[in-house]
Coordinates of C-alpha atoms in Angstrom, one line a residue:
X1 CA -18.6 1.4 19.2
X2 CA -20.8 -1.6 20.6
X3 CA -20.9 -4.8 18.6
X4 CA -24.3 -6.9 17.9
X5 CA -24.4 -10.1 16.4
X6 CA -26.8 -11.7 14.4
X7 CA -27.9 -15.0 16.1
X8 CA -30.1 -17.9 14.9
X9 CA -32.3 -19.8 17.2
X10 CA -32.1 -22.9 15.2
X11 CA -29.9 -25.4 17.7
X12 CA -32.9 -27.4 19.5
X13 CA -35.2 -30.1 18.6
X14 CA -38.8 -28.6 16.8
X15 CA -41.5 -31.0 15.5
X16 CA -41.6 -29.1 12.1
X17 CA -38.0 -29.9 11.5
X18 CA -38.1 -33.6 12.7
X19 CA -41.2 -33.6 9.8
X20 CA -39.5 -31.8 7.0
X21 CA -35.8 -32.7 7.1
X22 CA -35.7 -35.6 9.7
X23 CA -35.5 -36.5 13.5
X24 CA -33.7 -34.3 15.4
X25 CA -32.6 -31.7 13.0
X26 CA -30.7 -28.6 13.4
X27 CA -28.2 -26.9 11.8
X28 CA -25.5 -29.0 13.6
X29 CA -27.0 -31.9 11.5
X30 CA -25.9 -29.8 8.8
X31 CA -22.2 -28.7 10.1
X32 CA -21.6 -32.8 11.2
X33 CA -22.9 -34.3 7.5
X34 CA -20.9 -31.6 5.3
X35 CA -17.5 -32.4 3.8
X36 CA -14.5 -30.9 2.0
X37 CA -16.0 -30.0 -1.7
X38 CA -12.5 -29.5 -3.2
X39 CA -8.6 -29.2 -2.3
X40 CA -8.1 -27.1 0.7
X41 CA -12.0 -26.6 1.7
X42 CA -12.3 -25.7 5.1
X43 CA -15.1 -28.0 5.9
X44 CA -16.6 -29.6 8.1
X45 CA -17.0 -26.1 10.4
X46 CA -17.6 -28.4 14.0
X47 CA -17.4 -26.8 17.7
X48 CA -14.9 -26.0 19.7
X49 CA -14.7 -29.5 22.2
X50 CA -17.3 -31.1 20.6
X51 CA -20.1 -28.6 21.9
X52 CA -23.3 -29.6 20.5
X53 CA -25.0 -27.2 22.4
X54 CA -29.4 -27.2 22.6
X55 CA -30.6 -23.7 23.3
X56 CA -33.7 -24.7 25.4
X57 CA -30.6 -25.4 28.1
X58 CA -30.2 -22.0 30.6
X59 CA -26.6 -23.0 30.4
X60 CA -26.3 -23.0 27.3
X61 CA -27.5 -19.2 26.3
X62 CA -26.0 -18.8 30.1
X63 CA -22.3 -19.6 28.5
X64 CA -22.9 -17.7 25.3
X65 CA -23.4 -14.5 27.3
X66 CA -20.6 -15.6 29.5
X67 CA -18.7 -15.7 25.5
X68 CA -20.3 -12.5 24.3
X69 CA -19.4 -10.0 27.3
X70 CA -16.2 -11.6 27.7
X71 CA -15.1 -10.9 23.8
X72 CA -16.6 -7.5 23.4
X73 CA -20.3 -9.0 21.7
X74 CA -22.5 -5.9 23.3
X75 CA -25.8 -7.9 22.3
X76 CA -27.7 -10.2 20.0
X77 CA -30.2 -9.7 17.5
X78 CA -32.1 -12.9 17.5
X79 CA -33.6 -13.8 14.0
X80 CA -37.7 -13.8 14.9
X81 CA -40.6 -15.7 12.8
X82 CA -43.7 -14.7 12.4
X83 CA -46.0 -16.4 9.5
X84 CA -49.3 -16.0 8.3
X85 CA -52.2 -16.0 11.0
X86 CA -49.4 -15.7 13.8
X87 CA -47.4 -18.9 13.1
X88 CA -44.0 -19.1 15.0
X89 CA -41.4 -21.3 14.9
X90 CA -38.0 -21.5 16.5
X91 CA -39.2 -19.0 19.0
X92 CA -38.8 -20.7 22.2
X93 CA -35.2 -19.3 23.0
X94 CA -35.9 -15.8 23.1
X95 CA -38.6 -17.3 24.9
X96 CA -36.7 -18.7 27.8
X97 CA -34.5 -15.7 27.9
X98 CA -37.5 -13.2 28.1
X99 CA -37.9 -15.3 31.4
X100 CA -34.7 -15.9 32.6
X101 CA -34.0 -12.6 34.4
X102 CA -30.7 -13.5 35.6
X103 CA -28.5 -14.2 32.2
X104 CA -27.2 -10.7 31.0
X105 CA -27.9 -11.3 27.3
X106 CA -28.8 -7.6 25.6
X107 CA -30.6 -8.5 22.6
X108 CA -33.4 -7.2 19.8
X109 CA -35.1 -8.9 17.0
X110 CA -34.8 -9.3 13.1
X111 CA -37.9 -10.5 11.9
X112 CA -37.3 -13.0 9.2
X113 CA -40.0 -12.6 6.7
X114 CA -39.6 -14.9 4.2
X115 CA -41.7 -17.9 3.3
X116 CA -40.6 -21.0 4.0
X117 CA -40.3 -23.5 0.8
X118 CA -38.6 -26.4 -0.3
X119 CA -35.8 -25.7 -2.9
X120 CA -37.5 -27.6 -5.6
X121 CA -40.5 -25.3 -5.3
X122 CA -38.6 -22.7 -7.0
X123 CA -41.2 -19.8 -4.7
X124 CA -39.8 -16.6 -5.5
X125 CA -38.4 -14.8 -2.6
X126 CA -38.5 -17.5 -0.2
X127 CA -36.4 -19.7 2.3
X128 CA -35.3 -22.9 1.2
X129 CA -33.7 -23.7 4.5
X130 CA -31.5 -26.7 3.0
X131 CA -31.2 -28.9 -0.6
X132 CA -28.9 -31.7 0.8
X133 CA -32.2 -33.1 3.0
X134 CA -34.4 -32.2 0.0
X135 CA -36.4 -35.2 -1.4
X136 CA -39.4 -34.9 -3.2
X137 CA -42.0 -36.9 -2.4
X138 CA -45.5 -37.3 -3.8
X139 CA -47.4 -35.8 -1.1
X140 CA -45.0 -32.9 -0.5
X141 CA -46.0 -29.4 -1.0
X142 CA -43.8 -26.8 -2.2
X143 CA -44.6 -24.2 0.7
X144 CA -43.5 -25.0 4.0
X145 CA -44.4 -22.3 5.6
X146 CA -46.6 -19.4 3.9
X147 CA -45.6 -15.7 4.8
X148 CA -48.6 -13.0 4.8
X149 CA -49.0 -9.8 6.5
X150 CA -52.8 -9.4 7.0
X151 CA -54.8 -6.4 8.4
X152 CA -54.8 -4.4 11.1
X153 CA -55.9 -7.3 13.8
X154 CA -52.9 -9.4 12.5
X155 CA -50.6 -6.5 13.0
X156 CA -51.8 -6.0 17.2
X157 CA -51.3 -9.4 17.5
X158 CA -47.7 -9.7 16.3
X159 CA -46.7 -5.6 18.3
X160 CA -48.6 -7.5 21.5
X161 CA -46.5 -10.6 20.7
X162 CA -43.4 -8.5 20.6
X163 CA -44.2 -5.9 23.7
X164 CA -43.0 -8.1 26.7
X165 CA -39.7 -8.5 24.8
X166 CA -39.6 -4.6 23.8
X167 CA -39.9 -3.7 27.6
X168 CA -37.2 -6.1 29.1
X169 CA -34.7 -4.2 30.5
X170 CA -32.1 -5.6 28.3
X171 CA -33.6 -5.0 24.9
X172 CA -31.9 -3.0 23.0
X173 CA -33.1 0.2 22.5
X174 CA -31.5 3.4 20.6
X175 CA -32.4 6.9 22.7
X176 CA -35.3 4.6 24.3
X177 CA -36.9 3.1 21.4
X178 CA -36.6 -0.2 20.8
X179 CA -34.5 -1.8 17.8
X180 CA -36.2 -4.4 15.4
X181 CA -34.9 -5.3 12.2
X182 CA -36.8 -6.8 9.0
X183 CA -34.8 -8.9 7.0
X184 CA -36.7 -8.0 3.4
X185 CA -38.3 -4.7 3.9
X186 CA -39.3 -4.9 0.9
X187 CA -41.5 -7.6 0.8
X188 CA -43.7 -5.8 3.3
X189 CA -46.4 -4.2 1.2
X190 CA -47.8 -2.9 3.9
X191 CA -45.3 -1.9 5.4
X192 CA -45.5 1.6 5.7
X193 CA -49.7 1.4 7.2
X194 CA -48.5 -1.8 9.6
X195 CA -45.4 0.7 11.1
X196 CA -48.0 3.3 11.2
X197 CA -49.7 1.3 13.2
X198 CA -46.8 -0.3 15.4
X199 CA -45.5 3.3 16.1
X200 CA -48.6 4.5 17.3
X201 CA -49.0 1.3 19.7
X202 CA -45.6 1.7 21.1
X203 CA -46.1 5.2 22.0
X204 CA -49.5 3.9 24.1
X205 CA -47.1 2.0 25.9
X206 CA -44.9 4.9 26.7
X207 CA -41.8 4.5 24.5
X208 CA -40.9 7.4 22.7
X209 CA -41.2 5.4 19.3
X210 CA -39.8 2.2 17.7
X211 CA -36.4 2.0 15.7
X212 CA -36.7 0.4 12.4
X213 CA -34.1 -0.8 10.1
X214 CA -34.4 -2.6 7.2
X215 CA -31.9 -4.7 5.5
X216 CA -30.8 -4.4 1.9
X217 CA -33.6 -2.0 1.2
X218 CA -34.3 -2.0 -2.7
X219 CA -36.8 0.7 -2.8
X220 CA -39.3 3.4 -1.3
X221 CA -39.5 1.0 1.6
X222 CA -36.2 3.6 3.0
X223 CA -38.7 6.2 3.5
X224 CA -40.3 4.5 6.1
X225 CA -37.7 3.0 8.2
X226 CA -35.6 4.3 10.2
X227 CA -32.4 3.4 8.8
X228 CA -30.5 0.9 6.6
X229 CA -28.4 -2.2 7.2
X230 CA -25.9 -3.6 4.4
X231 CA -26.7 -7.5 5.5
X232 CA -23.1 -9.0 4.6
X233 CA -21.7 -10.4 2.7
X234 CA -25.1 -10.4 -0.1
X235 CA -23.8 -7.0 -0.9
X236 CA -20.4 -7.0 -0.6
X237 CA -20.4 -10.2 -3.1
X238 CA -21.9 -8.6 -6.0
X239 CA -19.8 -8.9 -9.4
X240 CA -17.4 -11.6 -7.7
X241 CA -20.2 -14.9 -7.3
X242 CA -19.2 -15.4 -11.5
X243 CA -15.3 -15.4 -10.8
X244 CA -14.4 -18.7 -10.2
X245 CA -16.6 -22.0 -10.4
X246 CA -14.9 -25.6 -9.1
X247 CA -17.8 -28.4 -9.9
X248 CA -20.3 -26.3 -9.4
X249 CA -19.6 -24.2 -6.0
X250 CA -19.0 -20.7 -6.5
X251 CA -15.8 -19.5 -4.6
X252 CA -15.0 -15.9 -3.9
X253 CA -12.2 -14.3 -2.2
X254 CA -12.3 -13.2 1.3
X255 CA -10.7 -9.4 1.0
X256 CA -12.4 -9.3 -2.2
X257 CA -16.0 -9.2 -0.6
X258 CA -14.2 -7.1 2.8
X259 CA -13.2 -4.4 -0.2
X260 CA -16.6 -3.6 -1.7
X261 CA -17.9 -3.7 1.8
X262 CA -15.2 -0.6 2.9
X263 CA -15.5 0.7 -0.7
X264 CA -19.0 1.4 -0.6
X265 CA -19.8 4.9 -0.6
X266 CA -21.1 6.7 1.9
X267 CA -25.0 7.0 2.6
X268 CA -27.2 8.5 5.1
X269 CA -29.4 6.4 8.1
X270 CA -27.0 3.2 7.1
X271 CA -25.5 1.0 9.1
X272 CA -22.4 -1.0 7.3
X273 CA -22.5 -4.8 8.5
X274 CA -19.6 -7.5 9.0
X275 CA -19.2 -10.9 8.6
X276 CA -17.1 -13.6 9.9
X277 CA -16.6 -15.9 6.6
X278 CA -19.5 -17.6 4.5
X279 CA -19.7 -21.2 3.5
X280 CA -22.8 -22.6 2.6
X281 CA -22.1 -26.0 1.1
X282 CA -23.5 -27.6 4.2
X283 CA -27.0 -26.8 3.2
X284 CA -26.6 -26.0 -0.2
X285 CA -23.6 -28.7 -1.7
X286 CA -22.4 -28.0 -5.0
X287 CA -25.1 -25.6 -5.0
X288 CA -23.1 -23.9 -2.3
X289 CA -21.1 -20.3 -2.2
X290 CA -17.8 -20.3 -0.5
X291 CA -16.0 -16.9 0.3
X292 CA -12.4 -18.1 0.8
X293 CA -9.0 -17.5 2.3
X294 CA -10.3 -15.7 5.2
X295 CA -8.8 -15.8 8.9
X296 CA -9.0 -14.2 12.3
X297 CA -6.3 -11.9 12.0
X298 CA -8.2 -10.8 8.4
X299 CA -11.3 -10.5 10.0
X300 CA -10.0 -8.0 12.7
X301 CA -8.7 -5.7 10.1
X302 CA -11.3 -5.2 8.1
X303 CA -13.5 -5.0 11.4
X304 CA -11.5 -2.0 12.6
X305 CA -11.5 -0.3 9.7
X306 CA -15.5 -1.2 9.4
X307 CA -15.9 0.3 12.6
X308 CA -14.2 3.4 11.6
X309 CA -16.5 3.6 8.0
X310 CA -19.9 3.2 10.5
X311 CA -18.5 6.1 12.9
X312 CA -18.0 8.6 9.8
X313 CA -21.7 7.8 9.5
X314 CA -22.4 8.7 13.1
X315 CA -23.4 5.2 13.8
X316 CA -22.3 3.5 17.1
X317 CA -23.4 0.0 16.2
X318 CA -21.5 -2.3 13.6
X319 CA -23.5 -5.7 13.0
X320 CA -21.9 -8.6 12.8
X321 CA -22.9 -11.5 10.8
X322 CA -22.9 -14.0 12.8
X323 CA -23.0 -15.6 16.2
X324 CA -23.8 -18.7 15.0
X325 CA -24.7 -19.5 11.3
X326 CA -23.2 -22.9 11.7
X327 CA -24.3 -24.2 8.6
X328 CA -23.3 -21.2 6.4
X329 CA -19.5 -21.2 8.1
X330 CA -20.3 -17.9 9.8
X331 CA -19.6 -18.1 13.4
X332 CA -18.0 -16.1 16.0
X333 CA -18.2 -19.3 18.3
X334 CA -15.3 -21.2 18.8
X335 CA -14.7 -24.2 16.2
X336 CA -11.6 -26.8 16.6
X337 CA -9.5 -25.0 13.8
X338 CA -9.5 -21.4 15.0
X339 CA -10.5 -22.1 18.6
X340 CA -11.3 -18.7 19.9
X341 CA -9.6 -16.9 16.9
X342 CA -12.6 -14.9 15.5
X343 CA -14.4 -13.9 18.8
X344 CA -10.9 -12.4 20.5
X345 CA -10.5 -10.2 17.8
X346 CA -13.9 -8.4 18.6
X347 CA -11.9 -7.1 21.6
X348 CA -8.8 -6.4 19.6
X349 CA -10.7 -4.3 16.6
X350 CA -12.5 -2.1 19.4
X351 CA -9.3 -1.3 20.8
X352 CA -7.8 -0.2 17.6
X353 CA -10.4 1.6 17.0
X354 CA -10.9 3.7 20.1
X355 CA -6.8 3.9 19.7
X356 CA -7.5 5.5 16.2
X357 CA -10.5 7.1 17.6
X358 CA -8.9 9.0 20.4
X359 CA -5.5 9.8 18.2
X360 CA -7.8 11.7 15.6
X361 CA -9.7 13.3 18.3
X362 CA -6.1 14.2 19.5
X363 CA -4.9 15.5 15.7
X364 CA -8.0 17.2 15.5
X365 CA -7.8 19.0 18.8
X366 CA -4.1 19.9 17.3
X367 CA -5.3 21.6 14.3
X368 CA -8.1 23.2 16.0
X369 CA -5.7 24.8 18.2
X370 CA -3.6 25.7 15.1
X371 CA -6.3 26.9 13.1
X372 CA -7.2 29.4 16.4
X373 CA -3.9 30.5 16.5
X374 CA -3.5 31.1 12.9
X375 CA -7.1 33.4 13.0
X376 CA -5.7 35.3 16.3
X377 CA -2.5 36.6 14.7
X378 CA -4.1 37.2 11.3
X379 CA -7.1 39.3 13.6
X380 CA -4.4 41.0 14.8
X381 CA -1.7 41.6 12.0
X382 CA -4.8 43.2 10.2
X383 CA -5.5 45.5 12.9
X384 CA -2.2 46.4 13.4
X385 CA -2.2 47.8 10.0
X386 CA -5.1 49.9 10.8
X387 CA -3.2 50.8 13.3
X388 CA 0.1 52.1 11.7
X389 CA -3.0 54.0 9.0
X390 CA -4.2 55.7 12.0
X391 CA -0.2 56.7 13.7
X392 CA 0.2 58.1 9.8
X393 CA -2.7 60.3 10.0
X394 CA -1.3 61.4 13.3
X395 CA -4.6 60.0 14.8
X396 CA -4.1 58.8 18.2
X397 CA -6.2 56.7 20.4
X398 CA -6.7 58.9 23.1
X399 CA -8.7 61.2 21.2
X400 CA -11.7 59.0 20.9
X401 CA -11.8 57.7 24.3
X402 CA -11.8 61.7 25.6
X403 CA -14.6 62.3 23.5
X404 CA -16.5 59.2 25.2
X405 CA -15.3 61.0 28.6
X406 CA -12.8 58.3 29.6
X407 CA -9.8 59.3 31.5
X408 CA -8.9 56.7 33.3
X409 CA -8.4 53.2 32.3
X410 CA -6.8 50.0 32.7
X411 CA -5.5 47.5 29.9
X412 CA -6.8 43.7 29.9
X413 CA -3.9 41.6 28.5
X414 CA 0.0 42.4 28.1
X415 CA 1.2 41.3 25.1
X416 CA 2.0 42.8 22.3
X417 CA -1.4 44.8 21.7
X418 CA -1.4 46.3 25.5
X419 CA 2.4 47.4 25.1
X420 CA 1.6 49.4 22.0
X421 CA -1.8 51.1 23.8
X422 CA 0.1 51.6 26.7
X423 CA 2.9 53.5 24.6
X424 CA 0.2 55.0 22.9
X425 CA -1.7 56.6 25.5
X426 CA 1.3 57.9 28.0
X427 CA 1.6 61.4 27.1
X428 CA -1.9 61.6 26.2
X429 CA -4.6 62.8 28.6
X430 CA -6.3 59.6 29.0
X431 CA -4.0 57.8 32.0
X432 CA -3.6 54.0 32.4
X433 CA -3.8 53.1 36.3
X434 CA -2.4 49.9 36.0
X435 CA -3.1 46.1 34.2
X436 CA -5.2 43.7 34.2
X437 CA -3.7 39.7 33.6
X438 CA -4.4 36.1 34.3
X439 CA -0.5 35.6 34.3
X440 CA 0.0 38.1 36.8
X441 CA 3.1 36.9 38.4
X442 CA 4.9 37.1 34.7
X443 CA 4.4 40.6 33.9
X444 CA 7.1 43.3 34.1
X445 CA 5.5 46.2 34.0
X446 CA 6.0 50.0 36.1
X447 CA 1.9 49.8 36.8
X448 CA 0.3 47.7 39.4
X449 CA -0.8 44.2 38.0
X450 CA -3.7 42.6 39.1
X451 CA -5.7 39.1 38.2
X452 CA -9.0 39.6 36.9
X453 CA -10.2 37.6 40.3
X454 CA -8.9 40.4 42.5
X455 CA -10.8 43.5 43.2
X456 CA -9.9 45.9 40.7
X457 CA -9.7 49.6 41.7
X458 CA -12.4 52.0 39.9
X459 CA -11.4 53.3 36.4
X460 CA -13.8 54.6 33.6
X461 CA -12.8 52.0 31.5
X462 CA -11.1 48.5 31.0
X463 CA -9.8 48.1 27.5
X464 CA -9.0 44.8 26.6
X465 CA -6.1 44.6 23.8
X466 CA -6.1 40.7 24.0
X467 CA -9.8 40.6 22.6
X468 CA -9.7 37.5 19.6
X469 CA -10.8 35.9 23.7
X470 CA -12.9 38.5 24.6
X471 CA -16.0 36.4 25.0
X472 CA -14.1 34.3 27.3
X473 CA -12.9 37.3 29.3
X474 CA -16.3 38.5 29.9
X475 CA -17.4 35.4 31.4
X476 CA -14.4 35.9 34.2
X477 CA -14.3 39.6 34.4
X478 CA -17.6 41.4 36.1
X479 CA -16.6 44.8 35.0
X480 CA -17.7 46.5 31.7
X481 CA -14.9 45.7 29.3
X482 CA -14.3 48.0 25.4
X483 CA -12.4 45.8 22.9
X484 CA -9.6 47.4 21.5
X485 CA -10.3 46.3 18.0
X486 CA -13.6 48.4 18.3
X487 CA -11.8 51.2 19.1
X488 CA -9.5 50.8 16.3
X489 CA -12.1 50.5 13.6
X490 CA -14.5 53.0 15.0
X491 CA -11.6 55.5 14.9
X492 CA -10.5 54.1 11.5
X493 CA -14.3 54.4 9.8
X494 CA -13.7 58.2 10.6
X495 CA -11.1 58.1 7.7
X496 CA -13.3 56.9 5.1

């Protein structure tokens, strides 16, 4: 089961957040200006020693990979922008990475395709990336950032945008095509003509075609993805945001929201997603959501047994949200109060898992075995009756195999079947010359006894009485070979 987290490329100084929210902003502006809303609010969320990392630093993505191979992260899906006419923002990280060979950072995209807006705009279906910063002021427009798809030309530019990243060795791809997310699939009106189009392109460039996923798909959009992604905890937080209000913030209970997640039931081309925690008071205030009374050891729990839920859906990737969602309390990095608490239990859950894993493939090796066992004897106990039919009409084996001009013969298998034929056949005219069995050296028998490796001696016919394996016999034995369960029922159809 590989692990990939969501990551935002947010930490580092851009000119269009010194503009909107002030010099120098990022979301450790945020995380250092938040407080404690109410009695026993884990706030502020600050890093581990005081790391106020910038992300146009090699070292710093250079430790985070360092963090993410050490903890069992298998890669990063880095949230992407793209606005109308080919704006970008926040881009410059994957950036540097796409050009620093050396750092071992597997990563993909999720495009983040929401306008950009301030929170007093009210824009339906669009970012407001903070309300605490918010002031209105007279010159101030509502959109920040507009988000529009265009035509064909605007859809080359963003797949030619995206191509050096799709062919760098350590994007991640499923069965070699690469993985790229959309954040609201359904926005994308176009969406099923523009990944037309981006299919087509990719398969110019000699990938066998692009993975899609879409998150929190809300309509015919599914058809033309590739698969699903429940973005936690939006989903797993329905019916609970109304439970419990304290001036204004909406708490909600940790397990609570890990319960619908596992509850949910199961559904086809979806991938079931985790988070860490959720507190969004640092952007938001007492506007803010607050999923409570989580921990570490919680966290692992539920992650195992989320693993587990994605594997019954044949899914080998469980999402993680997130690697870094500073100011929404949802990060796998190290703060001062956990320390490394949430990230070691990524290494923790995928052992418990593979444990679990490997003890049901284990059980279910058991009861295969069982179950084989079980359909052997009752192949046999059913036979034998046909058997005991034919000994009461006084119909004996040996007159079927004259008629098919076999005299001689030699019995494959020694158990209970080839006793019996051997019993049957010895004052018959139809003479047993001696036995064939992989278990040579434990047979008691007054005939010669042979492996089926050995050069057999010649004999019209070798009757195998331990045939529920005869396919498997065939495979090691060169010589023609009659089942003695054919015999029994072509002799027995003479009855009828």
């Amino acid at each position: 089961m590989k692990v990939i987290a969501m990551y935002l490329p947010q930490f580092h100084k851009v000119k269009e957040n010194d503009l909107w929210w002030g010099e120098g902003f990022s979301d450790w502006v945020s995380a250092q200006n938040t407080t404690a809303c109410f009695e026993g609010h884990y706030q502020p969320h600050l890093p581990l020693n005081n790391y106020y990392y910038d992300l146009m630093q090699k070292e710093t993505m250079q430790w985070q990979a360092d963090m993410m191979h050490k903890y069992g992260v298998d890669g990063m899906c880095i949230y992407h922008y793209w606005f109308e006419n080919g704006r970008r923002i926040l881009e410059k990280p994957a950036e540097n990475l796409l050009k620093w060979k050396d750092i071992d950072m597997p990563f993909c995209f999720c495009w983040a395709n929401e306008t950009w807006a301030r929170s007093w705009g009210n824009i339906k279906e669009a970012n407001s990336w903070t309300n605490v910063l918010e002031v209105k002021g007279d010159n101030e427009r509502a959109i920040l950032l507009n988000q529009d798809y265009g035509d064909v030309n605007s859809w080359k530019e963003h797949f030619d945008y995206l191509y050096p990243f799709f062919k760098d060795s350590r994007y991640i791809k499923i069965d070699g095509r690469p993985l790229f997310l959309i954040y609201k699939s359904k926005l994308l009106t176009c969406l099923k003509d523009m990944l037309d189009c981006w299919r087509k392109w990719a398969k110019e460039k000699g990938f066998p075609d692009l993975y899609i996923i879409g998150s929190n798909c809300s309509g015919n959009e599914f058809l033309y993805l590739d698969a699903e992604l429940y973005h936690e905890p939006l989903r797993g937080s329905r019916g609970l945001v109304e439970n419990l209000f304290d001036s204004g913030i909406k708490r909600i209970d940790y397990s609570a929201v890990w319960n619908n997640i596992l509850s949910e039931p199961p559904k086809d081309n979806t991938y079931y997603g985790a988070f860490v925690g959720y507190d969004d008071t640092p952007r938001r205030g007492i506007e803010g959501v607050v999923v409570e009374n989580g921990s570490p050891e919680l966290f692992g729990d539920f992650l195992t047994k989320l693993m587990a839920k994605n594997a019954a859906q044949g899914n080998d990737i469980t999402f993680i949200n997130a690697w870094n969602e500073w100011g929404e309390g949802m990060h796998l990095e190290p703060d001062q109060k956990y320390g490394l608490g949430f990230l070691e239990q990524i290494n923790i859950s995928k052992n418990k898992y593979h444990s679990i894993s490997l003890q049901n493939h284990t059980d279910n090796k058991k009861i295969q075995a069982l179950q084989k066992r079980s359909d052997k004897f009752e192949l046999y106990l059913n036979d034998l009756d046909i058997w005991m039919t034919l000994r009461e009409q006084h119909r004996n084996l040996s007159y079927l195999l004259l008629e098919k001009n076999i005299h001689t013969i030699a019995i494959y298998g020694f158990g209970i079947m080839g006793k019996h034929l051997k019993q049957e056949l010895e004052e018959s005219n139809v003479n047993c010359l001696y036995i064939i069995d992989r278990q040579k050296e434990k047979i008691h028998a007054d005939l010669p006894v042979y492996s089926p490796l050995e050069t057999l001696p010649n004999v019209d016919s070798i009757i195998v009485s331990s045939y529920y394996f005869i396919s498997e016999i065939s495979l090691e034995c060169k010589y023609p070979l009659i089942s003695l369960g054919d015999l029994l029922h072509e002799e027995y159809s003479r009855l009828k």
